[in-house]
């Protein structure tokens, strides 16, 4: 009987007899080399040194090239759902949000930091605006769950995403991939790896991606949600000597497309000039079927990024040294619709504009002896960031706000200011109007940030079965932050008012000229001409303690206590505000196991964490003393417990099954909302669903000299959000008359691929979201309580594509 048949028979017998793998498998079988069973050893750098996945006492999921190909992923957002416990919100690619185990940062301002650290080849990708980049020559991705403060440092309170690119190699290799599909999809990727003499190797890779989009503006017919970006990477490795090598790389990423549309929930008819106020949820449209109207002036989502990395490696015999140097610069623009109508009376858009430059230097030493495996080092990080938070409307919209919010009544005005005055001007034959005048408000922020760190992590091999790990990182953060906010900018309006004043209009009109330039609507707090500047520093010590024990050679159990933190900072939109450090303490216990006789890998862990002093940006609609919704700091403590499971079964060589599961019960330990009607949410769920899961299967048919065909399927599930008082009040966790928000989601992807016997040629066809299930992923209430125009976002529909590859 063949090896594969024996494994399949043994697996069936094990299930039928009800015996447990860990105790039914003979010790000799457990000691068997996993590679002999078809189980491939996976090497990771989750502990800042290269190790087998099964030896790392951390809950993590490895995303390999197979998963990336199976779901046609082109960036981290395309993996959403297929890594349970990880959520990537990528509706705006220059403002993505990452969440692991229910922990995320809901603000993209430069004054604060993310709770999930994204790293590329060990280099921290600061700012969300430059973290969602095109996949460009990716080897694999490691998603580390739970706080990683000791190993990865600041801003990894929830966990870390470590992207590992393919490095220059000593053999010539090239690849070309072309992908076309629905909605004008075009994707091209080219790679060339070549040695140059005996000591140099060069690797170049480039991708170009374009599509028309899967939504359409109902008024103009313009395609919405398009894609257009390209990225390139060049890496040169120099083997200076047997002990020393250096790798220099340059990365460029260019994104230039329309920003995400707002799908309005309020019906708009031809000839309509306004919408009912307040918005009535009972009349909301189903955003999956609603017409879309987006009229953003200067609609844009763009990014220009350049990064240069230099890695120098040297072996001192028993000690290895690595120097990592990185310089990064990027600019982003995101101007998007915020009202979901094409009415000038409710027009509102926002723009986020960033200019960022950062430098990172790390010196790391590592080594091994029979007793210990150690790593330690120091790092320095410096960043200069500029951000403009822009808002745009028209004087017609200011009239709408004045009426809706009762501002005009408080001022004792007899009619809407700009429309009423324009009507009077028309009656008297004066050729002027105050309507249709642009109204801009902007908050300008500048930040100068520095961080110093020293870290060490030691694995003590107490005996052949037991390891004790202790790690510690000290970090010092320094930040200088400036807010600049002046009067709103209305040059066209000012010119008309000045002309009327010069003509003597206001000498007889009962409303004075000064009334037309009342206070700002959005950023109501003015700063001194040079801005308001604050400076502060924060310190943190993040320890890590782990004990692992091998029951038998292929079964390890472990327990760990670890801390992660998010650095303090500032709220970009609330002048003078300040965040303190946020801490996450996590206790975890788990098992990592391989059963070669039946082709099974099973890893599982249970965790409990406490998140102290979580500070987030919240849109408060009932701030004391203000009629205007404002972004304020919302503070809470949270706690959660849960289970992560990662399993793979390969009963025969050509068949594989994958299963990943994450269960979490996340609640507020202590939280009270801000505003005139505060809610005590202590003990209530944070909104994170109980269960998320991903399943996969693949089967290959060998065709001899004709190559091989493989059919792959992937399934992702995420449970419905758990409601609390606040989410119900905000309308983000409610049953509307025609749709549900944040309900349970399902997605199925299929791929059929042929590869030639020489691996030179390949053809594939794929379908994402096979069942064409679309969901309402959220309601945005930014303009609900002002203009009366809430809008929604929805998930992508079914899409298909075909691709061809050529490799030499």
Short mmCIF file of C-alpha atoms in Angstrom, two decimals, residues 295-507:
data_model
loop_
_atom_site.label_atom_id
_atom_site.label_comp_id
_atom_site.label_asym_id
_atom_site.label_seq_id
_atom_site.Cartn_x
_atom_site.Cartn_y
_atom_site.Cartn_z
CA UNK A 295 -21.03 64.85 -7.54
CA UNK A 296 -17.68 65.42 -5.83
CA UNK A 297 -15.67 68.28 -7.29
CA UNK A 298 -12.10 67.04 -7.66
CA UNK A 299 -12.97 63.43 -6.82
CA UNK A 300 -9.61 61.73 -6.20
CA UNK A 301 -7.85 58.89 -4.40
CA UNK A 302 -4.13 59.01 -5.09
CA UNK A 303 -0.79 58.07 -3.60
CA UNK A 304 2.85 58.42 -4.62
CA UNK A 305 5.26 56.38 -2.50
CA UNK A 306 9.00 55.73 -2.65
CA UNK A 307 11.01 53.65 -0.21
CA UNK A 308 14.69 52.67 -0.08
CA UNK A 309 15.91 49.88 2.21
CA UNK A 310 19.45 48.73 2.95
CA UNK A 311 20.08 45.48 4.82
CA UNK A 312 23.61 44.50 5.85
CA UNK A 313 24.18 41.03 7.28
CA UNK A 314 27.40 39.81 8.88
CA UNK A 315 28.31 36.66 10.74
CA UNK A 316 30.75 36.88 13.64
CA UNK A 317 30.78 33.12 13.94
CA UNK A 318 28.40 32.35 16.78
CA UNK A 319 26.70 35.72 16.45
CA UNK A 320 24.77 37.12 13.50
CA UNK A 321 24.37 40.85 12.94
CA UNK A 322 21.83 42.71 10.80
CA UNK A 323 21.59 46.41 10.12
CA UNK A 324 18.24 47.56 8.70
CA UNK A 325 18.06 51.08 7.28
CA UNK A 326 14.95 52.49 5.63
CA UNK A 327 13.84 55.82 4.18
CA UNK A 328 10.23 56.30 3.05
CA UNK A 329 8.32 59.21 1.54
CA UNK A 330 4.73 59.36 0.38
CA UNK A 331 1.95 61.80 -0.54
CA UNK A 332 -1.75 60.95 -0.52
CA UNK A 333 -4.97 62.69 -1.53
CA UNK A 334 -8.42 61.35 -0.70
CA UNK A 335 -11.38 63.55 -1.63
CA UNK A 336 -14.66 61.69 -1.40
CA UNK A 337 -18.42 62.18 -1.29
CA UNK A 338 -20.10 62.37 2.13
CA UNK A 339 -23.80 62.90 1.32
CA UNK A 340 -24.78 60.45 -1.44
CA UNK A 341 -26.89 62.98 -3.36
CA UNK A 342 -26.34 65.26 -6.35
CA UNK A 343 -28.16 68.19 -4.74
CA UNK A 344 -26.21 71.38 -4.15
CA UNK A 345 -28.28 72.07 -1.02
CA UNK A 346 -26.88 68.94 0.65
CA UNK A 347 -23.45 68.86 -1.00
CA UNK A 348 -20.65 67.86 1.36
CA UNK A 349 -17.29 66.27 0.67
CA UNK A 350 -14.14 65.75 2.71
CA UNK A 351 -10.51 65.52 1.70
CA UNK A 352 -7.55 64.05 3.55
CA UNK A 353 -4.18 65.22 2.21
CA UNK A 354 -0.93 63.88 3.65
CA UNK A 355 2.78 64.42 3.13
CA UNK A 356 4.98 62.04 5.09
CA UNK A 357 8.69 61.26 5.38
CA UNK A 358 10.22 58.73 7.76
CA UNK A 359 13.56 57.16 8.60
CA UNK A 360 14.20 53.90 10.45
CA UNK A 361 17.42 52.33 11.69
CA UNK A 362 17.76 49.05 13.57
CA UNK A 363 20.81 47.08 14.70
CA UNK A 364 19.98 43.50 15.63
CA UNK A 365 22.20 40.73 17.00
CA UNK A 366 21.22 37.08 17.34
CA UNK A 367 22.81 33.78 18.16
CA UNK A 368 22.39 30.21 19.34
CA UNK A 369 24.10 27.92 21.79
CA UNK A 370 23.12 24.53 23.13
CA UNK A 371 21.40 26.29 26.04
CA UNK A 372 19.90 29.48 24.62
CA UNK A 373 18.59 31.09 21.44
CA UNK A 374 18.75 34.86 21.72
CA UNK A 375 18.06 38.07 19.83
CA UNK A 376 18.56 41.68 20.86
CA UNK A 377 19.04 45.12 19.43
CA UNK A 378 18.28 48.82 19.32
CA UNK A 379 16.26 50.96 16.92
CA UNK A 380 15.56 54.58 16.04
CA UNK A 381 12.55 55.97 14.19
CA UNK A 382 11.95 59.55 12.97
CA UNK A 383 8.93 60.86 11.11
CA UNK A 384 7.78 64.21 9.74
CA UNK A 385 4.12 64.34 8.80
CA UNK A 386 1.76 66.96 7.43
CA UNK A 387 -1.97 66.55 7.08
CA UNK A 388 -4.81 68.71 5.83
CA UNK A 389 -8.36 67.73 6.78
CA UNK A 390 -10.54 69.51 4.25
CA UNK A 391 -14.32 69.93 4.15
CA UNK A 392 -16.26 71.46 1.25
CA UNK A 393 -19.84 72.58 0.77
CA UNK A 394 -21.67 75.54 -0.80
CA UNK A 395 -23.60 78.45 0.61
CA UNK A 396 -26.73 76.46 -0.34
CA UNK A 397 -25.54 73.78 2.11
CA UNK A 398 -24.88 76.39 4.81
CA UNK A 399 -28.52 77.43 4.44
CA UNK A 400 -29.56 73.81 4.85
CA UNK A 401 -27.50 73.48 8.04
CA UNK A 402 -28.80 76.81 9.36
CA UNK A 403 -32.39 75.67 8.99
CA UNK A 404 -31.93 72.03 10.05
CA UNK A 405 -29.95 72.85 13.19
CA UNK A 406 -32.02 75.90 14.21
CA UNK A 407 -29.02 78.24 13.87
CA UNK A 408 -30.98 80.77 11.83
CA UNK A 409 -33.78 80.81 14.40
CA UNK A 410 -31.24 81.52 17.15
CA UNK A 411 -29.84 84.41 15.10
CA UNK A 412 -33.36 85.76 14.50
CA UNK A 413 -33.06 85.62 10.72
CA UNK A 414 -36.37 85.92 8.84
CA UNK A 415 -35.34 83.44 6.10
CA UNK A 416 -32.46 81.21 5.00
CA UNK A 417 -29.59 83.70 4.77
CA UNK A 418 -28.10 83.12 1.32
CA UNK A 419 -31.22 81.93 -0.51
CA UNK A 420 -33.39 84.63 1.03
CA UNK A 421 -30.92 87.43 0.26
CA UNK A 422 -30.47 86.13 -3.30
CA UNK A 423 -34.25 86.21 -3.76
CA UNK A 424 -34.34 89.84 -2.65
CA UNK A 425 -31.51 90.70 -5.06
CA UNK A 426 -33.43 89.06 -7.90
CA UNK A 427 -36.64 90.96 -7.02
CA UNK A 428 -34.83 94.29 -7.23
CA UNK A 429 -33.07 93.34 -10.45
CA UNK A 430 -29.61 93.32 -8.92
CA UNK A 431 -27.42 90.94 -11.03
CA UNK A 432 -25.87 89.06 -8.12
CA UNK A 433 -26.49 85.87 -6.15
CA UNK A 434 -25.10 84.44 -2.93
CA UNK A 435 -25.99 80.86 -3.85
CA UNK A 436 -23.57 78.37 -5.39
CA UNK A 437 -20.59 79.89 -3.59
CA UNK A 438 -17.95 77.35 -2.43
CA UNK A 439 -17.40 77.10 1.33
CA UNK A 440 -14.20 75.45 2.54
CA UNK A 441 -13.00 74.70 6.06
CA UNK A 442 -9.67 73.04 6.79
CA UNK A 443 -7.61 71.86 9.74
CA UNK A 444 -3.87 71.81 9.13
CA UNK A 445 -1.72 69.48 11.25
CA UNK A 446 2.03 69.04 11.52
CA UNK A 447 3.82 66.33 13.46
CA UNK A 448 7.45 65.64 14.33
CA UNK A 449 7.84 62.22 15.91
CA UNK A 450 10.78 60.22 17.25
CA UNK A 451 11.02 56.82 18.91
CA UNK A 452 13.97 55.02 20.50
CA UNK A 453 13.87 51.37 21.54
CA UNK A 454 16.04 48.60 22.99
CA UNK A 455 14.88 44.99 23.00
CA UNK A 456 15.98 41.49 23.89
CA UNK A 457 14.39 38.04 23.71
CA UNK A 458 15.98 34.83 25.05
CA UNK A 459 14.78 31.25 24.63
CA UNK A 460 16.29 29.04 27.33
CA UNK A 461 16.32 25.34 26.42
CA UNK A 462 15.78 23.96 29.91
CA UNK A 463 15.89 20.40 28.58
CA UNK A 464 15.04 18.48 25.41
CA UNK A 465 11.33 19.11 25.90
CA UNK A 466 11.04 22.41 27.73
CA UNK A 467 11.79 26.00 26.73
CA UNK A 468 11.41 29.16 28.79
CA UNK A 469 11.32 32.46 26.90
CA UNK A 470 11.71 35.91 28.38
CA UNK A 471 11.69 39.12 26.37
CA UNK A 472 11.65 42.81 27.14
CA UNK A 473 11.45 46.01 25.07
CA UNK A 474 11.84 49.58 26.28
CA UNK A 475 10.50 52.37 24.05
CA UNK A 476 10.69 56.13 24.38
CA UNK A 477 8.37 58.21 22.17
CA UNK A 478 8.71 61.97 21.60
CA UNK A 479 6.04 63.91 19.72
CA UNK A 480 5.56 67.52 18.72
CA UNK A 481 2.16 68.31 17.21
CA UNK A 482 0.56 71.45 15.80
CA UNK A 483 -3.05 72.34 14.99
CA UNK A 484 -3.73 75.27 12.65
CA UNK A 485 -7.33 76.35 12.05
CA UNK A 486 -8.44 79.71 10.79
CA UNK A 487 -11.61 81.20 9.39
CA UNK A 488 -13.45 79.41 6.64
CA UNK A 489 -12.36 80.17 3.08
CA UNK A 490 -15.04 81.74 0.85
CA UNK A 491 -13.23 84.05 -1.64
CA UNK A 492 -16.09 84.11 -4.21
CA UNK A 493 -18.66 84.93 -1.53
CA UNK A 494 -16.40 87.58 -0.02
CA UNK A 495 -16.05 89.25 -3.42
CA UNK A 496 -19.82 89.43 -3.95
CA UNK A 497 -20.45 90.74 -0.42
CA UNK A 498 -17.74 93.37 -0.89
CA UNK A 499 -19.33 94.48 -4.17
CA UNK A 500 -22.79 94.78 -2.60
CA UNK A 501 -21.33 96.68 0.33
CA UNK A 502 -19.57 99.09 -2.00
CA UNK A 503 -22.83 99.64 -3.90
CA UNK A 504 -24.59 100.56 -0.62
CA UNK A 505 -26.89 97.51 -0.53
CA UNK A 506 -26.32 96.88 3.15
CA UNK A 507 -27.08 100.51 4.01
#
